[in-house]
Amino acid sequence: MTGWIIYNGTLNVPKILKLVDSLVEEGKKLNIKLEAVKNAEIIPMYLKNGEAELIYLKKLEEPKFIIFWDKDVLLAKHLEKMGFKVFNSSESIKNCDHKGLMHLVLSNNNISMPRTILSPMIFDYSLNSEDYLVKCYEALGESVIIKESMGSFGMQVYLINNREEFINKVTELNKRNIDFIIQENIKSSFGRDIRVNIIGDKVIGAMLRESEKDFRANISQGGKGRLIDLTVEQELLALKAHKALGLDFSGVDLLFGENNKPILCEVNSNLNFLSFEELWGKSFGRKILEYVLGEVL
Ligand SMILES: Nc1ncnc2c1ncn2[C@@H]1O[C@H](COP(=O)(O)OP(=O)(O)O)[C@@H](O)[C@H]1O
Ligand SMILES: [Mg+2]
């Protein structure tokens, strides 16, 4: 059986390349010829008759399935239009990749989340309304978290401690024309969160991540992970978010609220599972491939 794993050829993040390689290797063990395909090795095109087609830059066998590890949602949708089965689906990747859209899609589902405000659409790089900003800031409390909508690895998440810092950060993001969300700071979760790894409708395992030096618990920001058993409440919350977003596999981040009540932080469609695998001692990639096989056979 042939499958493709599509990844972004312009993003030279070693962790992602390693993850793609590890999936290809696991594929071999399961007798799957998993071809690593860079997004720019296929060109989506619409023919005169309106049909969705691909121009190939390298010889590729027609896949039975496509694992989509890029975030080029239009390309993923195009492939679905051509009739390919894409994991995760383009819609679920789209909804996860934008933090504002993710909260919007998850809202009204009885999913506990930090109070969150989406950045308004602005033109000319300036909102020019301090009233608006002050209202946002005051609605969320003294210390707030600002997240660029498309960030990852904790790199575009900022802790803001006063009004001046808040106005400065928002102004800077506006000038750079970057979408963001503003959230209440869940202080009880300082430097810790839980990464829940899910495939299909099952939690495969969870990792507590703790950092001694930063409010962000991401491993990339110095957080240390260890395996933990989830409470029923944590498990149900993570699964609910995963299902609401229509994902096949995901990494759900949970925060610790007062009395350790779980609060949803974010959901990752293109999860980095290498740190989890290392602790777990088994192959998460293999589990993904087994799941995909079950879906396409
Ligand atoms: N509202 C919040 N209150 C407190 N800590 C938060 C909040 N949101 C995120 N964090 C911390 O910041 C980290 C990164 O945020 P997250 O939304 O997961 O962004 P990324 O996509 O960059 O991982 C989280 O893992 C968590 O430790
Ligand atoms: Mg995260």
Coordinates of C-alpha atoms and ligand atoms in Angstrom, one line a residue:
M1 CA 0.0 0.0 0.0
T2 CA 1.3 3.5 -0.9
G3 CA 0.6 6.6 1.2
W4 CA 2.1 10.1 1.2
I5 CA 3.2 12.2 4.0
I6 CA 3.1 15.9 2.9
Y7 CA 5.3 18.3 4.8
N8 CA 6.5 21.9 4.2
G9 CA 9.8 21.9 2.3
T10 CA 10.5 25.5 3.2
L11 CA 10.3 25.0 7.0
N12 CA 13.7 23.7 8.1
V13 CA 12.7 22.6 11.6
P14 CA 14.8 19.5 12.5
K15 CA 12.0 18.2 14.8
I16 CA 9.5 18.1 12.0
L17 CA 11.9 16.5 9.5
K18 CA 12.8 13.9 12.1
L19 CA 9.1 13.2 12.7
V20 CA 8.4 12.7 9.0
D21 CA 11.4 10.3 8.8
S22 CA 10.2 8.4 11.7
L23 CA 6.8 7.9 10.2
V24 CA 8.3 6.7 6.9
E25 CA 10.4 4.2 8.8
E26 CA 7.4 2.9 10.8
G27 CA 5.6 2.6 7.5
K28 CA 8.2 0.2 6.2
K29 CA 7.6 -2.1 9.2
L30 CA 3.9 -2.1 8.4
N31 CA 4.5 -2.8 4.7
I32 CA 3.4 0.7 3.8
K33 CA 5.3 2.6 1.2
L34 CA 5.0 6.0 2.7
E35 CA 6.4 8.7 0.4
A36 CA 7.7 11.9 2.0
V37 CA 6.4 14.6 -0.3
K38 CA 7.3 18.3 0.0
N39 CA 4.4 20.7 -0.6
A40 CA 6.3 22.2 -3.5
E41 CA 6.8 18.9 -5.2
I42 CA 3.1 18.9 -6.3
I43 CA 1.3 21.9 -7.9
P44 CA -2.4 22.1 -7.5
M45 CA -4.1 23.3 -10.7
Y46 CA -7.7 23.6 -12.0
L47 CA -8.1 22.6 -15.6
K48 CA -10.2 24.5 -18.2
N49 CA -13.1 22.2 -17.4
G50 CA -12.8 23.1 -13.7
E51 CA -11.3 19.8 -12.6
A52 CA -8.9 19.7 -9.7
E53 CA -5.6 18.2 -10.8
L54 CA -1.9 18.0 -9.8
I55 CA 1.3 18.7 -11.7
Y56 CA 4.1 16.5 -10.3
L57 CA 7.6 17.6 -9.9
K58 CA 8.7 14.1 -9.1
K59 CA 7.5 10.6 -9.9
L60 CA 4.9 9.6 -7.4
E61 CA 2.6 6.6 -7.1
E62 CA -1.1 7.4 -6.5
P63 CA -1.6 7.2 -2.7
K64 CA -4.4 5.3 -0.9
F65 CA -4.2 8.0 1.8
I66 CA -2.4 11.2 2.6
I67 CA -1.0 12.2 6.0
F68 CA -0.9 16.0 5.9
W69 CA 1.8 17.4 8.1
D70 CA 1.8 20.8 6.5
K71 CA -0.5 23.6 7.3
D72 CA -1.2 24.6 3.7
V73 CA -5.0 24.2 4.1
L74 CA -5.8 25.1 0.5
L75 CA -3.5 22.4 -0.8
A76 CA -5.1 19.9 1.7
K77 CA -8.6 20.9 0.5
H78 CA -7.5 20.6 -3.1
L79 CA -6.3 17.0 -2.5
E80 CA -9.6 16.2 -0.9
K81 CA -11.4 17.6 -3.9
M82 CA -9.4 15.2 -6.0
G83 CA -10.8 12.4 -4.0
F84 CA -7.8 11.6 -1.8
K85 CA -8.4 10.7 1.9
V86 CA -6.5 13.3 3.9
F87 CA -5.5 12.9 7.6
N88 CA -6.1 15.2 9.4
S89 CA -8.8 16.8 7.3
S90 CA -8.2 20.2 5.8
E91 CA -11.1 21.6 7.8
S92 CA -9.7 20.4 11.1
I93 CA -6.2 21.6 10.3
K94 CA -7.6 25.0 9.4
N95 CA -9.6 25.3 12.7
C96 CA -6.6 24.3 14.8
D97 CA -4.0 26.4 13.0
H98 CA -5.6 29.7 14.0
K99 CA -5.9 30.0 17.7
G100 CA -8.9 32.5 17.5
L101 CA -10.8 30.2 15.1
M102 CA -10.1 27.3 17.3
H103 CA -11.7 29.0 20.3
L104 CA -14.6 30.1 18.1
V105 CA -15.3 26.6 16.8
L106 CA -15.0 25.2 20.3
S107 CA -17.3 27.8 21.9
N108 CA -20.8 26.9 23.1
N109 CA -19.8 23.3 23.5
N110 CA -19.5 23.3 27.3
I111 CA -15.7 23.3 27.0
S112 CA -13.9 25.1 29.8
M113 CA -11.4 27.6 28.4
P114 CA -9.7 30.8 29.6
R115 CA -11.7 34.0 29.0
T116 CA -10.5 34.9 25.5
I117 CA -10.9 37.9 23.2
L118 CA -10.2 37.7 19.4
S119 CA -8.3 40.6 17.8
P120 CA -10.4 42.8 15.6
M121 CA -9.8 43.0 11.9
I122 CA -8.0 46.3 11.3
F123 CA -6.8 48.2 8.3
D124 CA -3.9 50.6 7.9
Y125 CA -2.0 48.7 10.7
S126 CA -3.6 50.6 13.5
L127 CA -6.7 50.2 15.6
N128 CA -6.3 53.8 16.9
S129 CA -8.8 53.2 19.7
E130 CA -7.3 53.1 23.2
D131 CA -10.8 52.8 24.6
Y132 CA -11.2 49.5 22.8
L133 CA -7.9 48.1 24.1
V134 CA -8.5 49.3 27.7
K135 CA -11.9 47.5 27.7
C136 CA -10.3 44.3 26.5
Y137 CA -7.5 44.5 29.1
E138 CA -9.9 45.3 31.9
A139 CA -12.2 42.4 30.9
L140 CA -9.4 39.9 31.4
G141 CA -7.6 41.1 34.5
E142 CA -4.2 42.6 35.5
S143 CA -2.0 40.0 33.9
V144 CA -3.0 38.7 30.5
I145 CA -1.6 36.3 27.9
I146 CA -1.3 37.5 24.3
K147 CA -0.9 34.8 21.6
E148 CA -0.2 35.3 18.0
S149 CA -2.9 33.3 16.2
M150 CA -0.6 31.2 14.2
G151 CA 2.3 30.6 16.6
S152 CA 3.8 27.3 17.9
F153 CA 6.4 25.9 20.3
G154 CA 5.3 28.6 22.8
M155 CA 7.4 31.1 20.7
Q156 CA 4.6 33.6 20.0
V157 CA 2.9 33.5 23.4
Y158 CA 3.5 36.5 25.7
L159 CA 2.8 37.2 29.3
I160 CA 1.7 40.8 29.9
N161 CA 1.8 42.3 33.3
N162 CA 0.5 45.8 33.0
R163 CA -1.5 48.1 30.8
E164 CA 1.5 49.8 29.2
E165 CA 3.0 46.5 28.2
F166 CA -0.4 45.5 26.8
I167 CA -0.8 48.5 24.6
N168 CA 2.8 48.2 23.4
K169 CA 2.4 44.6 22.4
V170 CA -0.9 45.1 20.7
T171 CA 0.4 48.1 18.8
E172 CA 3.5 46.1 17.7
L173 CA 1.3 43.2 16.5
N174 CA -1.0 45.6 14.7
K175 CA 1.9 47.2 12.9
R176 CA 3.1 43.8 11.8
N177 CA -0.4 43.0 10.7
I178 CA -0.5 39.8 12.9
D179 CA -3.7 38.3 14.2
F180 CA -3.8 37.5 17.9
I181 CA -5.9 36.5 20.9
I182 CA -5.9 37.9 24.4
Q183 CA -6.6 35.6 27.3
E184 CA -6.9 35.7 31.0
N185 CA -3.7 34.4 32.6
I186 CA -4.5 31.1 34.4
K187 CA -2.1 31.7 37.2
S188 CA -2.6 28.3 38.9
S189 CA -1.1 26.8 35.7
F190 CA 2.1 28.8 35.8
G191 CA 4.9 26.7 34.2
R192 CA 2.8 23.6 33.8
D193 CA 0.3 22.0 31.5
I194 CA -0.7 18.6 30.2
R195 CA -0.2 17.4 26.6
V196 CA -2.9 14.7 25.8
N197 CA -2.1 12.6 22.7
I198 CA -5.2 11.3 21.0
I199 CA -5.8 9.0 18.0
G200 CA -9.3 8.2 16.7
D201 CA -11.5 8.5 19.8
K202 CA -8.9 7.2 22.3
V203 CA -6.3 8.9 24.5
I204 CA -3.0 7.1 23.8
G205 CA -1.1 8.8 26.6
A206 CA -0.5 12.0 28.4
M207 CA 2.5 14.0 29.5
L208 CA 2.7 16.5 32.3
R209 CA 5.1 19.3 31.2
E210 CA 6.7 21.5 33.9
S211 CA 9.0 24.4 33.6
E212 CA 10.9 26.0 36.5
K213 CA 11.8 29.2 34.7
D214 CA 8.9 30.2 32.4
F215 CA 5.1 30.5 32.5
R216 CA 5.1 28.4 29.3
A217 CA 5.4 24.6 29.8
N218 CA 6.4 23.8 26.2
I219 CA 9.4 21.4 25.9
S220 CA 10.9 23.9 23.4
Q221 CA 10.8 26.6 26.1
G222 CA 12.6 24.4 28.6
G223 CA 9.7 22.4 30.1
K224 CA 10.4 18.9 31.2
G225 CA 7.9 16.1 30.5
R226 CA 6.8 13.0 32.4
L227 CA 4.0 10.5 31.7
I228 CA 0.9 10.8 33.9
D229 CA -2.5 9.2 34.2
L230 CA -5.3 11.6 33.5
T231 CA -8.3 12.1 35.7
V232 CA -11.6 11.2 34.1
E233 CA -12.4 15.0 33.9
Q234 CA -9.1 15.8 32.1
E235 CA -9.7 12.9 29.6
L236 CA -13.3 13.9 28.9
L237 CA -12.4 17.5 28.3
A238 CA -9.5 16.6 25.9
L239 CA -11.6 14.1 23.9
K240 CA -14.5 16.6 23.7
A241 CA -12.3 19.3 22.1
H242 CA -10.6 16.7 19.8
K243 CA -14.1 15.5 18.6
A244 CA -15.6 19.0 18.3
L245 CA -12.7 19.8 15.9
G246 CA -13.2 16.6 13.9
L247 CA -9.6 15.5 14.2
D248 CA -8.2 12.0 13.5
F249 CA -5.2 12.6 15.7
S250 CA -4.2 15.5 17.9
G251 CA -2.2 16.8 20.8
V252 CA -4.5 18.7 23.2
D253 CA -3.0 21.1 25.8
L254 CA -4.8 21.4 29.1
L255 CA -4.1 24.0 31.8
F256 CA -4.6 23.6 35.6
G257 CA -7.4 25.8 36.9
E258 CA -8.3 26.4 40.6
N259 CA -8.4 23.1 42.5
N260 CA -6.7 21.5 39.4
K261 CA -9.9 21.8 37.3
P262 CA -8.8 21.2 33.7
I263 CA -9.1 24.1 31.3
L264 CA -8.5 23.8 27.6
C265 CA -5.4 25.7 26.3
E266 CA -5.2 24.6 22.7
V267 CA -5.5 21.8 20.2
N268 CA -2.7 20.8 17.8
S269 CA -3.5 19.0 14.6
N270 CA 0.2 18.6 13.6
L271 CA 1.4 17.5 16.9
N272 CA 5.0 16.9 17.7
F273 CA 4.9 13.5 19.4
L274 CA 8.7 12.8 19.6
S275 CA 9.1 13.8 23.2
F276 CA 6.1 11.7 24.2
E277 CA 7.4 8.7 22.3
E278 CA 10.7 9.0 24.1
L279 CA 9.1 8.7 27.5
W280 CA 6.5 6.2 26.4
G281 CA 9.0 3.8 24.8
K282 CA 6.6 2.9 22.0
S283 CA 5.9 4.3 18.6
F284 CA 3.1 6.8 18.4
G285 CA 3.8 7.1 14.7
R286 CA 3.0 3.4 14.3
K287 CA -0.3 4.0 16.1
I288 CA -1.2 6.8 13.7
L289 CA -0.4 4.5 10.7
E290 CA -2.4 1.6 12.1
Y291 CA -5.4 4.0 12.6
V292 CA -5.1 5.3 9.1
L293 CA -5.0 1.8 7.7
G294 CA -8.1 1.0 9.6
E295 CA -9.8 4.0 8.1
V296 CA -8.9 3.3 4.4
L297 CA -9.0 -0.5 4.2
Ligands
LIG1 N1 -4.2 31.4 29.3 C1 -3.1 30.9 29.8 N2 -2.7 31.1 31.1 C2 -1.6 30.6 31.6 N3 -0.7 29.9 30.8 C3 -0.9 29.7 29.5 C4 -2.1 30.2 28.9 N4 -2.1 29.9 27.6 C5 -1.0 29.3 27.4 N5 -0.2 29.2 28.5 C6 1.1 28.5 28.6 O1 1.8 28.8 27.4 C7 2.1 27.6 26.7 C8 2.0 27.9 25.2 O2 0.7 28.2 24.8 P1 -0.1 27.5 23.6 O3 -1.4 28.2 23.5 O4 -0.1 26.1 23.9 O5 0.8 27.9 22.4 P2 1.8 27.1 21.4 O6 1.0 26.8 20.2 O7 2.9 28.0 21.1 O8 2.2 25.9 22.2 C9 1.1 26.6 27.2 O9 1.6 25.3 27.0 C10 1.0 27.0 28.7 O10 2.0 26.5 29.5
MG2 MG 0.9 24.4 22.9

